[in-house]
Each structure stands twice: as structure tokens, then as C-alpha cells.
Amino acid sequence: AHAEQVLGYPLGGHHVALIAWSGPHSNHDLRTVVDPVLRHWGTPTASLVIPVGLQAIWAWGAVTPDPTRALTSALPDFGDTFVVTGQLGSGMEGFRRSHLEARAVERLVRLRVGHPPTTTAHEHIALEVLLLADPEAAVQFASRLLGPLAGDDPRMADLRSTLSLYLDMDHSLAKVASAEHISKNTVTYRVQKALSLCTPPDGSTTDLRAALRIYEWLSDAPIAQW
């Protein structure tokens, strides 16, 4: 109760934490992003916003959850402003945990120098957050498995894209062909070619899927030396 009085914010109930930042030449009032983002999870009932430096905020929002919104509504984007969020949590622990999740997403987003500003939720990249807890080790892991498949030319990009879909779509040639607008024969060729270039251990696809997710996130990050 004392903490609530000091913060002017209810610590019971449900919370979502977010972090927003923009470039030095932006005149965007970052406080205006809070409620539109919170509405993705439900109805905002209170918010706490703390400036962090000149062009960044840490924020928390108390919400009345509406599960259908998260399933049917896309997170809003805000032009030249980056926004990251934690997951919906409850009580004091949820208040703390959601902020830590938002911080983890912020670290990943800041690795991708040159990517346009967007809104990124922890729930959408929770696996990447785990895989990239140690970015340099993740790069080494992915580069060892992918080998030549980590090349930055268009042909390798096509092979990676098709292989990723093939692994994610339960090895269905028809689904991948439909998703990429190519023939099933082309899917077969690309998958076989991609697998011939990389070295998944013991025929397992789990490590390979992880390596492809790491590469997709860090493909042009300055720390990555493919």
C-alpha cells in the first residue's frame, strides 16, 4: 500500500510494462504511445510513466484484460519511435517481471542497427530472447550449424526462407509451395540444397531451427560475423 501511494499507481491487478525511445531529432511525445499499446491487452485503467534520459521512457499500465483483443488486434506502430513490451503480469511480481521482459526485448531490438522503428512484444519473440541471451555465443552456434547457408546473397536467402518454412510447417511441401508461390519441386530442391550446405547434428532439426531463428534476427547486426 505504501509503494502504491508513493508511485501513484495500483500494484494489484494486471500490468503490462513497456519501453519507448526515439532518435535525437524526434519531437514525438513518448507518453502518447502508452494507452494505444496497452489497449492491445485490454482496457487501460492507470499508467505510470518515468522519463529515462531525453528520448526514452519506462512505463507500466494497469489493464482490465480482454484476451480477444490480443488475438484480433495488431500492435500499433508509431513512425520514428521504437516500442517494446513485456507480457501481461499480475501483482507486484507481474509488475517487475513484465519490465524485465521489456528490457530483454529492448536489448534485442537495439542489436538490429538500421532496422526501422516498430513495436515489438515479448510474447512474439520469447524464443529469440532466450536464444540470444548471450548474443556472441548465439552467433557462434548459428554460424557453425549454418555454414555456407549463412551467406548474404539472394540465393542463400531463398534457401533459408524455404527451409525455415519447411521446418515450421511440419515438412509439408504443399504448404510451403503455397506460402512462397513456388512449385513443390522447387521446394524439394531448395530444402535438399539447404540441408546439403549446413550441418545439423544427428539429423536433428531442433538445433537447425534455432540457428535459423538466430540468423534471421541477427543477420545484419554489427556483432555478427557470418
PDB file of C-alpha atoms in Angstrom, residues 107-208:
ATOM      1  CA  ARG A 107      18.362  -5.340 -25.820  1.00  0.00           C
ATOM      2  CA  LEU A 108      17.476  -7.470 -28.831  1.00  0.00           C
ATOM      3  CA  VAL A 109      15.904  -4.615 -30.783  1.00  0.00           C
ATOM      4  CA  ARG A 110      18.935  -2.398 -30.171  1.00  0.00           C
ATOM      5  CA  LEU A 111      21.181  -5.101 -31.656  1.00  0.00           C
ATOM      6  CA  ARG A 112      19.461  -4.631 -35.017  1.00  0.00           C
ATOM      7  CA  VAL A 113      21.095  -1.376 -36.030  1.00  0.00           C
ATOM      8  CA  GLY A 114      19.452   0.150 -39.085  1.00  0.00           C
ATOM      9  CA  HIS A 115      16.080  -1.569 -38.731  1.00  0.00           C
ATOM     10  CA  PRO A 116      13.089   0.803 -38.896  1.00  0.00           C
ATOM     11  CA  PRO A 117      11.258   1.627 -35.671  1.00  0.00           C
ATOM     12  CA  THR A 118       8.419  -0.709 -34.777  1.00  0.00           C
ATOM     13  CA  THR A 119       6.513  -2.097 -31.797  1.00  0.00           C
ATOM     14  CA  THR A 120       7.785  -5.454 -30.533  1.00  0.00           C
ATOM     15  CA  ALA A 121       6.101  -7.589 -27.871  1.00  0.00           C
ATOM     16  CA  HIS A 122       7.944 -10.132 -25.733  1.00  0.00           C
ATOM     17  CA  GLU A 123       5.252 -12.718 -26.436  1.00  0.00           C
ATOM     18  CA  HIS A 124       6.106 -12.600 -30.151  1.00  0.00           C
ATOM     19  CA  ILE A 125       9.863 -13.150 -29.741  1.00  0.00           C
ATOM     20  CA  ALA A 126      10.116 -15.005 -26.423  1.00  0.00           C
ATOM     21  CA  LEU A 127      12.178 -17.772 -28.044  1.00  0.00           C
ATOM     22  CA  GLU A 128      14.603 -15.266 -29.559  1.00  0.00           C
ATOM     23  CA  VAL A 129      15.003 -13.627 -26.146  1.00  0.00           C
ATOM     24  CA  LEU A 130      16.141 -16.962 -24.732  1.00  0.00           C
ATOM     25  CA  LEU A 131      18.318 -17.896 -27.713  1.00  0.00           C
ATOM     26  CA  LEU A 132      20.036 -14.500 -27.727  1.00  0.00           C
ATOM     27  CA  ALA A 133      20.658 -14.064 -24.010  1.00  0.00           C
ATOM     28  CA  ASP A 134      24.353 -14.310 -24.969  1.00  0.00           C
ATOM     29  CA  PRO A 135      24.430 -12.805 -28.487  1.00  0.00           C
ATOM     30  CA  GLU A 136      28.055 -13.643 -29.273  1.00  0.00           C
ATOM     31  CA  ALA A 137      27.602 -17.278 -28.261  1.00  0.00           C
ATOM     32  CA  ALA A 138      24.389 -17.390 -30.298  1.00  0.00           C
ATOM     33  CA  VAL A 139      26.218 -16.146 -33.400  1.00  0.00           C
ATOM     34  CA  GLN A 140      28.895 -18.813 -32.963  1.00  0.00           C
ATOM     35  CA  PHE A 141      26.250 -21.510 -32.521  1.00  0.00           C
ATOM     36  CA  ALA A 142      24.307 -20.437 -35.612  1.00  0.00           C
ATOM     37  CA  SER A 143      27.325 -19.921 -37.850  1.00  0.00           C
ATOM     38  CA  ARG A 144      28.702 -23.388 -37.008  1.00  0.00           C
ATOM     39  CA  LEU A 145      25.424 -25.064 -37.927  1.00  0.00           C
ATOM     40  CA  LEU A 146      24.510 -22.993 -40.973  1.00  0.00           C
ATOM     41  CA  GLY A 147      27.933 -22.844 -42.591  1.00  0.00           C
ATOM     42  CA  PRO A 148      27.643 -21.569 -46.204  1.00  0.00           C
ATOM     43  CA  LEU A 149      23.867 -21.259 -45.744  1.00  0.00           C
ATOM     44  CA  ALA A 150      24.573 -18.079 -43.744  1.00  0.00           C
ATOM     45  CA  GLY A 151      25.770 -16.314 -46.895  1.00  0.00           C
ATOM     46  CA  ASP A 152      24.217 -12.919 -47.601  1.00  0.00           C
ATOM     47  CA  ASP A 153      23.477 -13.405 -51.321  1.00  0.00           C
ATOM     48  CA  PRO A 154      19.880 -13.703 -52.618  1.00  0.00           C
ATOM     49  CA  ARG A 155      20.228 -17.414 -53.409  1.00  0.00           C
ATOM     50  CA  MET A 156      21.146 -18.289 -49.827  1.00  0.00           C
ATOM     51  CA  ALA A 157      18.310 -16.063 -48.590  1.00  0.00           C
ATOM     52  CA  ASP A 158      15.838 -18.054 -50.724  1.00  0.00           C
ATOM     53  CA  LEU A 159      17.203 -21.357 -49.422  1.00  0.00           C
ATOM     54  CA  ARG A 160      16.980 -20.199 -45.794  1.00  0.00           C
ATOM     55  CA  SER A 161      13.457 -18.883 -46.246  1.00  0.00           C
ATOM     56  CA  THR A 162      12.187 -22.093 -47.813  1.00  0.00           C
ATOM     57  CA  LEU A 163      13.948 -24.316 -45.280  1.00  0.00           C
ATOM     58  CA  SER A 164      12.590 -22.275 -42.358  1.00  0.00           C
ATOM     59  CA  LEU A 165       9.033 -22.571 -43.638  1.00  0.00           C
ATOM     60  CA  TYR A 166       9.503 -26.274 -44.345  1.00  0.00           C
ATOM     61  CA  LEU A 167      10.609 -26.903 -40.767  1.00  0.00           C
ATOM     62  CA  ASP A 168       7.870 -24.689 -39.308  1.00  0.00           C
ATOM     63  CA  MET A 169       5.111 -26.185 -41.496  1.00  0.00           C
ATOM     64  CA  ASP A 170       5.609 -29.817 -40.479  1.00  0.00           C
ATOM     65  CA  HIS A 171       7.607 -30.655 -43.619  1.00  0.00           C
ATOM     66  CA  SER A 172       4.572 -30.001 -45.855  1.00  0.00           C
ATOM     67  CA  LEU A 173       5.719 -29.346 -49.423  1.00  0.00           C
ATOM     68  CA  ALA A 174       2.245 -28.142 -50.393  1.00  0.00           C
ATOM     69  CA  LYS A 175       2.001 -25.579 -47.581  1.00  0.00           C
ATOM     70  CA  VAL A 176       5.456 -24.162 -48.301  1.00  0.00           C
ATOM     71  CA  ALA A 177       4.789 -24.025 -52.038  1.00  0.00           C
ATOM     72  CA  SER A 178       1.573 -22.111 -51.396  1.00  0.00           C
ATOM     73  CA  ALA A 179       3.202 -19.718 -48.920  1.00  0.00           C
ATOM     74  CA  GLU A 180       6.139 -18.893 -51.208  1.00  0.00           C
ATOM     75  CA  HIS A 181       4.226 -19.089 -54.519  1.00  0.00           C
ATOM     76  CA  ILE A 182       6.612 -21.664 -55.953  1.00  0.00           C
ATOM     77  CA  SER A 183       6.198 -25.263 -57.147  1.00  0.00           C
ATOM     78  CA  LYS A 184       6.559 -28.285 -54.874  1.00  0.00           C
ATOM     79  CA  ASN A 185       9.525 -29.392 -56.985  1.00  0.00           C
ATOM     80  CA  THR A 186      11.236 -26.076 -56.247  1.00  0.00           C
ATOM     81  CA  VAL A 187      10.549 -26.531 -52.542  1.00  0.00           C
ATOM     82  CA  THR A 188      12.091 -30.013 -52.657  1.00  0.00           C
ATOM     83  CA  TYR A 189      15.170 -28.752 -54.487  1.00  0.00           C
ATOM     84  CA  ARG A 190      15.702 -25.817 -52.130  1.00  0.00           C
ATOM     85  CA  VAL A 191      15.267 -27.910 -48.977  1.00  0.00           C
ATOM     86  CA  GLN A 192      17.675 -30.585 -50.204  1.00  0.00           C
ATOM     87  CA  LYS A 193      20.191 -27.955 -51.285  1.00  0.00           C
ATOM     88  CA  ALA A 194      19.933 -26.076 -47.978  1.00  0.00           C
ATOM     89  CA  LEU A 195      20.393 -29.253 -45.947  1.00  0.00           C
ATOM     90  CA  SER A 196      23.446 -30.177 -48.011  1.00  0.00           C
ATOM     91  CA  LEU A 197      25.087 -26.871 -47.039  1.00  0.00           C
ATOM     92  CA  CYS A 198      24.550 -26.962 -43.284  1.00  0.00           C
ATOM     93  CA  THR A 199      25.473 -29.443 -40.578  1.00  0.00           C
ATOM     94  CA  PRO A 200      22.593 -30.233 -38.199  1.00  0.00           C
ATOM     95  CA  PRO A 201      23.778 -32.689 -35.527  1.00  0.00           C
ATOM     96  CA  ASP A 202      22.486 -36.263 -35.813  1.00  0.00           C
ATOM     97  CA  GLY A 203      19.838 -35.255 -38.315  1.00  0.00           C
ATOM     98  CA  SER A 204      18.021 -33.234 -35.636  1.00  0.00           C
ATOM     99  CA  THR A 205      16.056 -30.231 -36.834  1.00  0.00           C
ATOM    100  CA  THR A 206      15.707 -28.592 -33.398  1.00  0.00           C
ATOM    101  CA  ASP A 207      19.177 -27.049 -33.415  1.00  0.00           C
ATOM    102  CA  LEU A 208      18.774 -26.075 -37.049  1.00  0.00           C
TER     103      LEU A 208
END
